[in-house]
Short mmCIF file of N, CA and C in Angstrom, two decimals:
data_model
loop_
_atom_site.label_atom_id
_atom_site.label_comp_id
_atom_site.label_asym_id
_atom_site.label_seq_id
_atom_site.Cartn_x
_atom_site.Cartn_y
_atom_site.Cartn_z
N SER A 1 -250.43 -32.00 -34.71
CA SER A 1 -250.64 -32.36 -35.09
C SER A 1 -251.64 -33.50 -34.52
N ASN A 2 -252.66 -34.41 -34.68
CA ASN A 2 -253.40 -35.60 -33.71
C ASN A 2 -252.47 -36.49 -34.15
N ALA A 3 -253.48 -37.13 -33.00
CA ALA A 3 -252.87 -38.67 -33.15
C ALA A 3 -253.04 -39.63 -33.27
N THR A 4 -254.02 -38.99 -34.53
CA THR A 4 -254.80 -40.14 -35.85
C THR A 4 -254.06 -40.04 -36.66
N VAL A 5 -253.73 -38.33 -37.41
CA VAL A 5 -252.77 -38.48 -38.75
C VAL A 5 -251.43 -37.73 -38.15
N GLY A 6 -250.78 -37.52 -37.55
CA GLY A 6 -249.87 -36.81 -37.21
C GLY A 6 -248.76 -37.01 -37.47
N TYR A 7 -248.57 -38.35 -36.80
CA TYR A 7 -247.28 -39.53 -37.46
C TYR A 7 -247.11 -39.94 -38.42
N ARG A 8 -248.12 -40.38 -39.44
CA ARG A 8 -248.34 -40.85 -40.43
C ARG A 8 -248.40 -39.57 -41.96
N GLY A 9 -248.15 -38.77 -41.87
CA GLY A 9 -248.06 -37.65 -42.88
C GLY A 9 -246.29 -36.08 -42.15
N PHE A 10 -245.64 -35.57 -43.10
CA PHE A 10 -245.18 -34.84 -42.89
C PHE A 10 -245.78 -33.26 -42.04
N GLY A 11 -246.89 -33.39 -41.85
CA GLY A 11 -247.66 -32.06 -40.94
C GLY A 11 -246.93 -31.66 -40.17
N LYS A 12 -246.10 -32.42 -39.25
CA LYS A 12 -246.12 -32.00 -38.25
C LYS A 12 -244.99 -30.77 -38.01
N ASN A 13 -244.08 -30.59 -39.01
CA ASN A 13 -243.49 -28.67 -39.18
C ASN A 13 -244.24 -28.11 -40.79
N GLN A 14 -244.59 -27.25 -40.98
CA GLN A 14 -245.95 -27.17 -41.77
C GLN A 14 -244.44 -26.55 -43.32
N GLN A 15 -243.50 -26.13 -42.50
CA GLN A 15 -242.55 -26.06 -43.39
C GLN A 15 -241.56 -27.28 -44.79
N ASN A 16 -241.81 -28.24 -43.65
CA ASN A 16 -241.85 -29.49 -44.76
C ASN A 16 -242.58 -30.03 -45.11
N ASN A 17 -243.94 -29.92 -44.52
CA ASN A 17 -245.06 -30.81 -45.47
C ASN A 17 -244.95 -30.41 -47.06
N ILE A 18 -245.46 -29.32 -47.80
CA ILE A 18 -244.66 -28.83 -49.01
C ILE A 18 -244.09 -30.58 -49.63
N PRO A 19 -242.80 -29.85 -49.90
CA PRO A 19 -241.57 -30.08 -50.50
C PRO A 19 -241.22 -31.58 -50.17
N TRP A 20 -241.31 -31.89 -48.35
CA TRP A 20 -240.90 -33.51 -48.41
C TRP A 20 -242.55 -33.89 -49.03
N SER A 21 -243.20 -33.53 -49.12
CA SER A 21 -244.05 -34.42 -49.45
C SER A 21 -243.88 -34.59 -51.14
N ASN A 22 -244.12 -33.48 -52.01
CA ASN A 22 -243.74 -33.03 -53.44
C ASN A 22 -241.96 -34.64 -53.82
N ALA A 23 -241.68 -34.32 -52.55
CA ALA A 23 -239.87 -35.56 -52.60
C ALA A 23 -240.40 -36.45 -52.86
N PHE A 24 -241.34 -37.26 -52.00
CA PHE A 24 -242.24 -38.55 -52.03
C PHE A 24 -243.14 -38.93 -53.07
N ILE A 25 -243.43 -37.91 -53.28
CA ILE A 25 -244.88 -38.49 -53.96
C ILE A 25 -243.65 -38.61 -55.30
N GLN A 26 -243.09 -37.61 -56.28
CA GLN A 26 -242.15 -37.26 -57.57
C GLN A 26 -241.29 -39.05 -56.85
N ARG A 27 -240.79 -39.01 -56.36
CA ARG A 27 -239.57 -40.67 -56.01
C ARG A 27 -240.86 -42.07 -56.21
N MET A 28 -241.80 -41.79 -55.49
CA MET A 28 -242.13 -43.20 -55.67
C MET A 28 -243.03 -43.15 -57.49
N GLN A 29 -243.55 -41.76 -57.65
CA GLN A 29 -243.82 -41.76 -59.60
C GLN A 29 -243.25 -42.58 -60.41
N GLU A 30 -241.82 -42.27 -59.70
CA GLU A 30 -240.55 -42.20 -61.09
C GLU A 30 -240.31 -44.04 -61.15
N LYS A 31 -240.81 -44.30 -59.63
CA LYS A 31 -240.61 -46.10 -59.67
C LYS A 31 -242.25 -46.87 -60.25
N GLY A 32 -242.99 -45.97 -60.89
CA GLY A 32 -243.86 -46.76 -61.83
C GLY A 32 -244.86 -47.08 -59.67
N VAL A 33 -244.79 -45.96 -59.33
CA VAL A 33 -245.38 -46.10 -57.78
C VAL A 33 -246.96 -45.00 -58.02
N ILE A 34 -248.38 -45.07 -58.32
CA ILE A 34 -249.29 -43.99 -57.85
C ILE A 34 -249.26 -43.87 -56.39
N ALA A 35 -248.77 -42.31 -56.36
CA ALA A 35 -248.76 -41.53 -55.15
C ALA A 35 -250.66 -41.04 -55.01
N THR A 36 -250.72 -40.95 -53.63
CA THR A 36 -252.41 -40.58 -52.82
C THR A 36 -251.57 -39.91 -52.06
N ALA A 37 -252.15 -38.15 -52.33
CA ALA A 37 -252.33 -37.47 -51.42
C ALA A 37 -253.78 -37.41 -50.75
N LYS A 38 -253.53 -37.52 -49.27
CA LYS A 38 -254.24 -37.14 -48.28
C LYS A 38 -254.19 -36.76 -46.93
N HIS A 39 -255.83 -36.33 -46.70
CA HIS A 39 -256.92 -36.32 -46.90
C HIS A 39 -257.41 -35.30 -46.95
N PHE A 40 -257.58 -35.34 -47.95
CA PHE A 40 -258.24 -33.73 -48.29
C PHE A 40 -259.99 -33.73 -47.94
N PRO A 41 -260.08 -32.63 -47.26
CA PRO A 41 -259.36 -31.03 -47.56
C PRO A 41 -258.63 -30.82 -46.36
N GLY A 42 -257.83 -31.74 -45.32
CA GLY A 42 -257.42 -31.36 -44.81
C GLY A 42 -257.69 -32.00 -43.39
N HIS A 43 -256.97 -33.00 -42.58
CA HIS A 43 -257.19 -33.76 -41.10
C HIS A 43 -256.47 -33.43 -40.43
N GLY A 44 -255.03 -33.01 -40.52
CA GLY A 44 -254.06 -32.21 -39.69
C GLY A 44 -254.43 -31.22 -38.55
N LEU A 45 -255.65 -30.51 -38.77
CA LEU A 45 -256.49 -29.94 -37.64
C LEU A 45 -257.39 -30.71 -36.93
N VAL A 46 -257.82 -31.37 -37.53
CA VAL A 46 -259.21 -32.10 -36.80
C VAL A 46 -258.71 -33.76 -36.09
N SER A 47 -259.39 -32.85 -34.69
CA SER A 47 -258.65 -34.04 -33.85
C SER A 47 -259.07 -35.02 -32.89
N GLY A 48 -260.49 -35.62 -33.95
CA GLY A 48 -260.80 -36.39 -33.61
C GLY A 48 -260.57 -38.16 -34.87
N ASP A 49 -261.36 -38.73 -34.51
CA ASP A 49 -260.97 -40.15 -35.49
C ASP A 49 -261.66 -40.58 -36.37
N THR A 50 -261.73 -40.07 -37.49
CA THR A 50 -262.63 -40.72 -38.55
C THR A 50 -263.02 -42.10 -38.56
N HIS A 51 -262.41 -43.18 -38.44
CA HIS A 51 -262.34 -44.58 -37.64
C HIS A 51 -263.59 -44.50 -37.24
N LYS A 52 -263.66 -43.74 -36.34
CA LYS A 52 -265.01 -44.29 -35.19
C LYS A 52 -266.59 -42.92 -35.49
N SER A 53 -266.07 -41.74 -35.86
CA SER A 53 -267.48 -41.39 -36.58
C SER A 53 -267.08 -40.05 -36.99
N LEU A 54 -268.10 -39.14 -37.42
CA LEU A 54 -267.78 -38.57 -38.25
C LEU A 54 -267.38 -37.22 -37.85
N GLN A 55 -266.44 -36.65 -38.45
CA GLN A 55 -265.67 -34.95 -37.69
C GLN A 55 -265.89 -34.38 -38.48
N ALA A 56 -265.70 -33.20 -38.24
CA ALA A 56 -265.76 -31.60 -39.06
C ALA A 56 -264.93 -30.78 -38.95
N ILE A 57 -264.18 -30.49 -40.05
CA ILE A 57 -263.84 -29.24 -40.37
C ILE A 57 -264.30 -28.25 -39.72
N ASP A 58 -264.47 -26.82 -39.18
CA ASP A 58 -265.16 -25.83 -38.27
C ASP A 58 -264.43 -24.72 -38.66
N GLY A 59 -265.41 -24.19 -40.12
CA GLY A 59 -264.78 -22.62 -40.49
C GLY A 59 -264.14 -22.83 -42.27
N GLU A 60 -262.72 -22.23 -41.93
CA GLU A 60 -261.77 -22.13 -42.58
C GLU A 60 -261.60 -23.52 -42.67
N LEU A 61 -261.00 -23.38 -44.74
CA LEU A 61 -260.07 -25.01 -44.92
C LEU A 61 -258.77 -25.01 -44.99
N LYS A 62 -258.32 -24.53 -43.97
CA LYS A 62 -256.74 -23.70 -42.93
C LYS A 62 -256.09 -24.98 -44.27
N GLU A 63 -256.17 -25.93 -44.31
CA GLU A 63 -254.76 -27.23 -45.14
C GLU A 63 -255.29 -27.28 -47.00
N VAL A 64 -256.00 -27.06 -47.13
CA VAL A 64 -256.59 -27.02 -48.43
C VAL A 64 -254.71 -26.46 -49.26
N LYS A 65 -254.54 -25.42 -48.77
CA LYS A 65 -253.43 -24.40 -49.34
C LYS A 65 -252.24 -25.60 -49.83
N THR A 66 -252.52 -26.86 -48.73
CA THR A 66 -251.25 -27.56 -49.04
C THR A 66 -251.31 -28.39 -50.51
N TYR A 67 -252.65 -28.99 -50.65
CA TYR A 67 -252.89 -28.92 -52.08
C TYR A 67 -252.75 -28.76 -53.33
N PRO A 68 -252.38 -27.16 -53.61
CA PRO A 68 -252.42 -26.76 -55.27
C PRO A 68 -250.42 -27.01 -56.03
N GLU A 69 -249.96 -26.81 -54.82
CA GLU A 69 -248.57 -27.86 -55.43
C GLU A 69 -248.80 -28.99 -55.79
N LEU A 70 -249.10 -29.54 -54.90
CA LEU A 70 -249.19 -31.64 -54.92
C LEU A 70 -249.80 -31.47 -56.49
N ILE A 71 -250.49 -30.66 -56.67
CA ILE A 71 -251.84 -31.10 -58.09
C ILE A 71 -250.71 -30.46 -59.12
N GLU A 72 -250.30 -29.39 -59.17
CA GLU A 72 -249.32 -28.69 -60.29
C GLU A 72 -248.10 -29.20 -60.05
N LYS A 73 -247.11 -30.41 -59.55
CA LYS A 73 -246.44 -30.39 -59.77
C LYS A 73 -246.80 -32.83 -60.19
N GLY A 74 -248.16 -32.44 -60.38
CA GLY A 74 -248.02 -34.22 -60.64
C GLY A 74 -248.66 -34.82 -60.14
N VAL A 75 -248.91 -35.14 -58.68
CA VAL A 75 -249.53 -36.43 -58.20
C VAL A 75 -250.77 -36.27 -58.39
N LEU A 76 -251.00 -38.24 -58.95
CA LEU A 76 -251.84 -38.68 -59.40
C LEU A 76 -252.88 -39.03 -58.63
N SER A 77 -252.65 -39.38 -57.60
CA SER A 77 -254.35 -39.25 -57.04
C SER A 77 -254.68 -38.66 -55.77
N ILE A 78 -256.09 -38.48 -55.09
CA ILE A 78 -256.35 -37.77 -53.76
C ILE A 78 -257.13 -38.44 -53.13
N MET A 79 -257.23 -38.87 -51.84
CA MET A 79 -258.46 -39.18 -51.38
C MET A 79 -258.44 -38.61 -50.37
N ILE A 80 -260.23 -38.70 -50.58
CA ILE A 80 -261.36 -37.56 -49.92
C ILE A 80 -261.72 -38.54 -48.39
N GLY A 81 -260.95 -37.22 -47.47
CA GLY A 81 -261.37 -37.69 -45.47
C GLY A 81 -262.84 -37.89 -45.38
N HIS A 82 -263.24 -38.26 -45.00
CA HIS A 82 -264.29 -38.47 -44.24
C HIS A 82 -264.51 -37.69 -43.33
N LEU A 83 -264.47 -36.31 -43.88
CA LEU A 83 -265.21 -35.64 -43.19
C LEU A 83 -265.99 -34.43 -43.32
N ALA A 84 -266.27 -33.64 -42.13
CA ALA A 84 -267.76 -32.61 -42.60
C ALA A 84 -266.93 -31.77 -42.96
N VAL A 85 -267.65 -30.49 -43.54
CA VAL A 85 -267.55 -29.32 -43.15
C VAL A 85 -268.71 -28.49 -42.23
N ILE A 86 -268.29 -27.20 -41.75
CA ILE A 86 -268.94 -26.76 -41.35
C ILE A 86 -268.81 -25.26 -40.73
N ASN A 87 -270.42 -24.41 -40.41
CA ASN A 87 -269.52 -23.35 -40.47
C ASN A 87 -269.15 -22.62 -41.77
N ASN A 88 -269.19 -22.62 -43.03
CA ASN A 88 -268.47 -22.70 -43.99
C ASN A 88 -269.16 -22.42 -45.05
N GLU A 89 -269.69 -21.34 -45.22
CA GLU A 89 -270.95 -20.73 -46.37
C GLU A 89 -270.28 -21.28 -47.67
N LYS A 90 -269.02 -21.12 -48.45
CA LYS A 90 -269.24 -21.57 -49.55
C LYS A 90 -268.43 -23.46 -49.35
N TYR A 91 -268.55 -24.05 -48.57
CA TYR A 91 -267.84 -25.03 -48.94
C TYR A 91 -268.61 -26.20 -47.79
N ASN A 92 -269.91 -25.60 -46.95
CA ASN A 92 -270.74 -26.66 -46.46
C ASN A 92 -271.21 -28.14 -47.15
N THR A 93 -270.70 -29.37 -45.95
CA THR A 93 -271.27 -30.13 -46.74
C THR A 93 -272.46 -30.81 -46.26
N ASN A 94 -272.97 -30.15 -45.58
CA ASN A 94 -274.15 -30.38 -45.19
C ASN A 94 -274.58 -31.40 -44.51
N GLY A 95 -273.90 -31.35 -43.50
CA GLY A 95 -273.73 -32.43 -42.48
C GLY A 95 -273.38 -34.37 -43.12
N LEU A 96 -273.17 -34.36 -44.76
CA LEU A 96 -271.89 -35.70 -45.44
C LEU A 96 -270.61 -35.56 -44.83
N PRO A 97 -270.34 -36.50 -45.50
CA PRO A 97 -268.77 -36.34 -45.54
C PRO A 97 -268.09 -36.07 -46.35
N ALA A 98 -266.93 -35.28 -46.80
CA ALA A 98 -266.40 -34.78 -47.93
C ALA A 98 -266.78 -35.66 -49.07
N THR A 99 -266.25 -37.20 -48.43
CA THR A 99 -266.53 -38.19 -49.74
C THR A 99 -267.83 -38.19 -50.33
N CYS A 100 -268.95 -37.99 -49.64
CA CYS A 100 -270.04 -37.71 -50.52
C CYS A 100 -270.76 -36.45 -50.81
N SER A 101 -269.46 -35.90 -51.17
CA SER A 101 -269.98 -34.03 -51.09
C SER A 101 -269.46 -33.24 -51.93
N PRO A 102 -270.84 -33.39 -53.17
CA PRO A 102 -269.66 -32.82 -54.36
C PRO A 102 -269.63 -31.37 -54.47
N VAL A 103 -269.62 -30.53 -53.54
CA VAL A 103 -268.79 -29.20 -53.42
C VAL A 103 -267.26 -29.73 -53.07
N ILE A 104 -267.74 -30.78 -52.41
CA ILE A 104 -266.08 -30.49 -52.19
C ILE A 104 -265.19 -31.80 -53.62
N VAL A 105 -266.15 -32.94 -53.78
CA VAL A 105 -264.95 -33.44 -54.55
C VAL A 105 -265.17 -32.74 -55.97
N ARG A 106 -266.66 -32.61 -56.32
CA ARG A 106 -266.51 -31.79 -57.70
C ARG A 106 -266.50 -30.89 -58.05
N ASP A 107 -266.84 -29.48 -57.05
CA ASP A 107 -266.63 -28.12 -56.93
C ASP A 107 -265.29 -27.34 -56.73
N LEU A 108 -265.00 -27.86 -55.17
CA LEU A 108 -263.49 -28.03 -55.30
C LEU A 108 -262.59 -28.42 -56.00
N LEU A 109 -262.36 -29.39 -55.48
CA LEU A 109 -260.93 -30.45 -55.57
C LEU A 109 -261.10 -30.41 -57.48
N ARG A 110 -262.21 -30.82 -58.03
CA ARG A 110 -262.64 -30.68 -59.77
C ARG A 110 -261.82 -29.80 -60.08
N ASN A 111 -263.41 -28.91 -59.96
CA ASN A 111 -263.05 -27.20 -60.78
C ASN A 111 -262.11 -26.22 -60.30
N GLU A 112 -262.12 -26.18 -59.07
CA GLU A 112 -261.17 -24.50 -58.52
C GLU A 112 -259.86 -25.46 -58.25
N LEU A 113 -259.46 -26.14 -58.11
CA LEU A 113 -257.69 -26.81 -57.88
C LEU A 113 -257.23 -27.26 -59.53
N LYS A 114 -258.00 -27.72 -59.86
CA LYS A 114 -258.23 -28.56 -61.41
C LYS A 114 -257.55 -29.61 -61.28
N PHE A 115 -258.25 -30.05 -60.31
CA PHE A 115 -257.11 -31.69 -60.10
C PHE A 115 -257.71 -32.75 -61.31
N LYS A 116 -256.95 -33.19 -62.13
CA LYS A 116 -257.33 -34.05 -63.10
C LYS A 116 -257.50 -35.96 -62.95
N GLY A 117 -256.51 -36.27 -62.00
CA GLY A 117 -256.52 -37.31 -61.42
C GLY A 117 -256.89 -38.68 -60.91
N LEU A 118 -257.12 -38.78 -60.40
CA LEU A 118 -257.91 -40.34 -59.66
C LEU A 118 -257.85 -39.75 -57.96
N VAL A 119 -259.78 -39.95 -57.64
CA VAL A 119 -260.03 -39.33 -56.59
C VAL A 119 -259.90 -40.63 -56.42
N VAL A 120 -259.78 -41.30 -55.41
CA VAL A 120 -260.28 -42.72 -54.21
C VAL A 120 -260.92 -42.08 -52.72
N THR A 121 -261.73 -42.62 -52.10
CA THR A 121 -262.53 -42.51 -51.11
C THR A 121 -261.16 -42.80 -49.88
N ASP A 122 -261.26 -42.79 -48.89
CA ASP A 122 -260.79 -43.51 -47.79
C ASP A 122 -261.71 -44.14 -47.29
N ALA A 123 -261.61 -45.68 -46.43
CA ALA A 123 -262.13 -46.69 -46.54
C ALA A 123 -263.94 -46.52 -45.70
N MET A 124 -264.55 -46.86 -46.80
CA MET A 124 -265.70 -46.99 -46.29
C MET A 124 -266.33 -47.32 -45.54
N ASN A 125 -265.71 -48.57 -44.79
CA ASN A 125 -266.00 -48.95 -43.68
C ASN A 125 -265.65 -48.65 -42.65
N MET A 126 -265.43 -46.97 -42.73
CA MET A 126 -265.22 -46.61 -40.96
C MET A 126 -266.70 -45.77 -40.75
N GLY A 127 -266.14 -45.20 -40.00
CA GLY A 127 -267.92 -44.26 -38.77
C GLY A 127 -267.86 -43.07 -39.65
N GLY A 128 -267.32 -42.86 -40.36
CA GLY A 128 -267.58 -41.77 -40.55
C GLY A 128 -268.39 -41.21 -41.83
N VAL A 129 -268.25 -42.75 -42.62
CA VAL A 129 -269.16 -42.41 -43.63
C VAL A 129 -270.57 -43.31 -43.59
N THR A 130 -270.40 -44.37 -42.68
CA THR A 130 -271.56 -45.95 -42.97
C THR A 130 -272.47 -45.58 -42.39
N ALA A 131 -272.85 -44.06 -41.37
CA ALA A 131 -274.21 -44.24 -41.27
C ALA A 131 -274.70 -43.00 -42.41
N VAL A 132 -274.61 -43.11 -43.36
CA VAL A 132 -274.72 -41.75 -44.65
C VAL A 132 -275.82 -43.21 -45.73
N LYS A 133 -276.95 -43.16 -45.93
CA LYS A 133 -277.56 -44.12 -46.09
C LYS A 133 -276.81 -44.08 -47.92
N ASP A 134 -276.62 -45.34 -48.87
CA ASP A 134 -276.06 -45.26 -50.49
C ASP A 134 -274.80 -44.34 -50.51
N ASN A 135 -274.47 -44.45 -49.38
CA ASN A 135 -272.97 -43.87 -49.13
C ASN A 135 -271.95 -43.99 -50.65
N SER A 136 -272.22 -45.11 -51.07
CA SER A 136 -271.47 -45.66 -52.20
C SER A 136 -272.16 -45.08 -53.93
N VAL A 137 -273.28 -45.32 -53.64
CA VAL A 137 -273.62 -43.92 -54.93
C VAL A 137 -273.60 -42.44 -54.26
N LYS A 138 -273.67 -42.59 -53.39
CA LYS A 138 -273.70 -40.72 -53.08
C LYS A 138 -271.97 -40.26 -53.03
N ALA A 139 -270.62 -40.65 -52.88
CA ALA A 139 -269.58 -40.54 -53.13
C ALA A 139 -268.82 -40.88 -55.31
N ILE A 140 -269.56 -41.94 -55.49
CA ILE A 140 -269.93 -41.19 -56.63
C ILE A 140 -269.81 -40.32 -57.61
N ALA A 141 -271.49 -40.64 -57.00
CA ALA A 141 -272.00 -39.23 -57.95
C ALA A 141 -271.36 -37.10 -57.48
N ALA A 142 -270.71 -38.42 -56.37
CA ALA A 142 -270.08 -36.20 -56.13
C ALA A 142 -268.50 -36.45 -57.22
N GLY A 143 -268.59 -37.76 -57.27
CA GLY A 143 -267.03 -37.30 -58.70
C GLY A 143 -266.04 -37.76 -57.99
N VAL A 144 -266.23 -38.73 -56.68
CA VAL A 144 -265.15 -39.82 -56.97
C VAL A 144 -264.86 -40.78 -57.81
N ASP A 145 -263.49 -41.41 -58.17
CA ASP A 145 -263.50 -43.04 -59.49
C ASP A 145 -263.26 -43.68 -58.71
N ILE A 146 -263.24 -44.22 -57.14
CA ILE A 146 -262.73 -45.25 -56.85
C ILE A 146 -262.94 -45.68 -55.07
N LEU A 147 -263.80 -46.78 -54.93
CA LEU A 147 -264.28 -46.49 -53.44
C LEU A 147 -263.46 -47.36 -53.30
N LEU A 148 -263.17 -47.12 -51.83
CA LEU A 148 -261.96 -48.20 -51.27
C LEU A 148 -262.62 -48.83 -49.60
N MET A 149 -262.54 -50.09 -49.62
CA MET A 149 -263.19 -50.81 -49.00
C MET A 149 -264.77 -50.37 -48.55
N PRO A 150 -266.05 -50.72 -49.01
CA PRO A 150 -266.90 -50.70 -49.00
C PRO A 150 -267.46 -51.79 -47.60
N LEU A 151 -268.37 -51.23 -47.17
CA LEU A 151 -268.74 -52.25 -45.59
C LEU A 151 -269.14 -53.57 -46.65
N ASP A 152 -270.38 -53.59 -47.32
CA ASP A 152 -270.38 -54.74 -48.21
C ASP A 152 -270.30 -54.11 -49.97
N CYS A 153 -269.28 -54.94 -50.48
CA CYS A 153 -269.38 -54.66 -51.76
C CYS A 153 -269.83 -55.13 -52.76
N MET A 154 -270.63 -56.21 -52.53
CA MET A 154 -271.65 -57.10 -53.37
C MET A 154 -273.22 -55.76 -52.94
N LYS A 155 -273.42 -55.61 -51.62
CA LYS A 155 -274.77 -54.49 -51.97
C LYS A 155 -273.68 -53.65 -51.79
N ALA A 156 -272.85 -53.05 -51.70
CA ALA A 156 -272.55 -51.63 -52.60
C ALA A 156 -272.38 -51.34 -54.10
N HIS A 157 -272.14 -53.02 -55.01
CA HIS A 157 -272.05 -52.64 -56.50
C HIS A 157 -273.55 -52.84 -57.05
N GLY A 158 -274.66 -53.42 -56.18
CA GLY A 158 -275.70 -53.76 -56.56
C GLY A 158 -276.36 -52.24 -56.63
N GLU A 159 -275.62 -51.37 -55.72
CA GLU A 159 -276.95 -49.98 -55.54
C GLU A 159 -276.04 -49.07 -56.53
N ILE A 160 -274.18 -49.45 -56.88
CA ILE A 160 -274.07 -48.66 -57.79
C ILE A 160 -275.14 -49.11 -59.81
N LEU A 161 -274.95 -50.58 -59.78
CA LEU A 161 -275.02 -50.15 -60.89
C LEU A 161 -276.78 -50.23 -60.99
N ALA A 162 -278.11 -50.67 -59.59
CA ALA A 162 -279.08 -49.76 -60.30
C ALA A 162 -279.16 -48.24 -60.58
N LYS A 163 -278.23 -47.39 -60.00
CA LYS A 163 -277.83 -46.06 -60.01
C LYS A 163 -277.77 -46.26 -61.31
N TYR A 164 -276.70 -46.28 -62.27
CA TYR A 164 -276.22 -46.94 -63.42
C TYR A 164 -277.06 -46.86 -64.43
N ARG A 165 -278.34 -47.99 -64.14
CA ARG A 165 -278.50 -48.35 -65.22
C ARG A 165 -279.98 -47.27 -65.70
N SER A 166 -280.61 -46.47 -64.57
CA SER A 166 -281.75 -45.69 -64.22
C SER A 166 -281.33 -44.11 -64.10
N ASP A 167 -279.67 -43.81 -64.27
CA ASP A 167 -279.68 -42.07 -64.49
C ASP A 167 -278.63 -42.28 -65.18
N ALA A 168 -279.37 -41.47 -66.22
CA ALA A 168 -278.31 -40.76 -67.40
C ALA A 168 -276.79 -39.93 -66.92
N THR A 169 -276.99 -38.66 -65.57
CA THR A 169 -276.15 -38.40 -65.62
C THR A 169 -275.07 -38.67 -63.96
N PHE A 170 -275.97 -39.61 -63.70
CA PHE A 170 -274.87 -40.82 -62.99
C PHE A 170 -274.12 -41.93 -63.93
N LYS A 171 -274.05 -42.11 -65.42
CA LYS A 171 -274.02 -43.08 -66.10
C LYS A 171 -272.90 -42.55 -66.45
N ALA A 172 -273.19 -41.13 -66.97
CA ALA A 172 -272.10 -40.67 -67.38
C ALA A 172 -270.65 -40.79 -66.35
N THR A 173 -270.96 -40.30 -65.55
CA THR A 173 -270.30 -39.63 -64.25
C THR A 173 -269.44 -41.09 -63.93
N VAL A 174 -270.43 -42.49 -63.97
CA VAL A 174 -269.60 -43.19 -63.65
C VAL A 174 -268.43 -43.56 -65.07
N ASN A 175 -268.50 -43.38 -66.06
CA ASN A 175 -267.91 -43.90 -67.30
C ASN A 175 -266.62 -42.67 -67.28
N GLU A 176 -267.16 -41.87 -67.01
CA GLU A 176 -265.91 -41.00 -66.81
C GLU A 176 -265.15 -40.98 -65.89
N ALA A 177 -264.99 -42.11 -64.26
CA ALA A 177 -264.34 -42.37 -63.39
C ALA A 177 -263.72 -42.89 -64.52
N ALA A 178 -264.65 -44.56 -64.70
CA ALA A 178 -264.04 -45.70 -65.56
C ALA A 178 -263.02 -44.99 -66.27
N LYS A 179 -263.23 -44.23 -67.37
CA LYS A 179 -261.80 -43.55 -68.34
C LYS A 179 -260.92 -43.27 -67.14
N ARG A 180 -261.07 -42.63 -66.29
CA ARG A 180 -259.95 -42.15 -65.96
C ARG A 180 -258.97 -43.37 -65.47
N VAL A 181 -259.51 -44.28 -64.73
CA VAL A 181 -258.76 -45.35 -63.99
C VAL A 181 -257.89 -46.39 -65.25
N LEU A 182 -258.79 -46.89 -66.42
CA LEU A 182 -257.67 -46.96 -67.77
C LEU A 182 -256.93 -46.29 -67.62
N ARG A 183 -256.89 -45.11 -68.12
CA ARG A 183 -256.16 -44.29 -68.28
C ARG A 183 -254.61 -44.69 -67.39
N MET A 184 -255.11 -44.52 -66.61
CA MET A 184 -253.73 -44.45 -65.57
C MET A 184 -252.82 -45.62 -65.67
#
């Protein structure tokens, strides 16, 4: 495990990761708290700090295998990490953090893993995403439902609203996200 994530999760002992996560998730949700599994597609094997700068998963997405059982058992929310994916033909994010990548959010999480719950970003004021121009719009266009802690909320809202009013596809994406949030 790494210094930034390892002490905050169950991944240190891999055999415990899924059963302990599921037990924690189920108990929280039984008590009316929305549980969020993070950081998709996997931060445990990435040693850098996404609070400071964009980090990358190099090659195979080894930690994605943690998520199908969590999804199957009903986790209500998944947080996307500010992690680029490099040297992976199918899931390359082309220099973007996963947060802003439709390949990760829409193609992998929604379509392949069939996740129907809420998709939330990691904090949008972190160094791993702040350098991306129009990052709030890009994250929502990628399929994220909730933006967490934009660097400038008013600016993000203005950019999202302008795109919403000018782009029918984006408008439909926002409307679907809003419905998911309201249903939750």
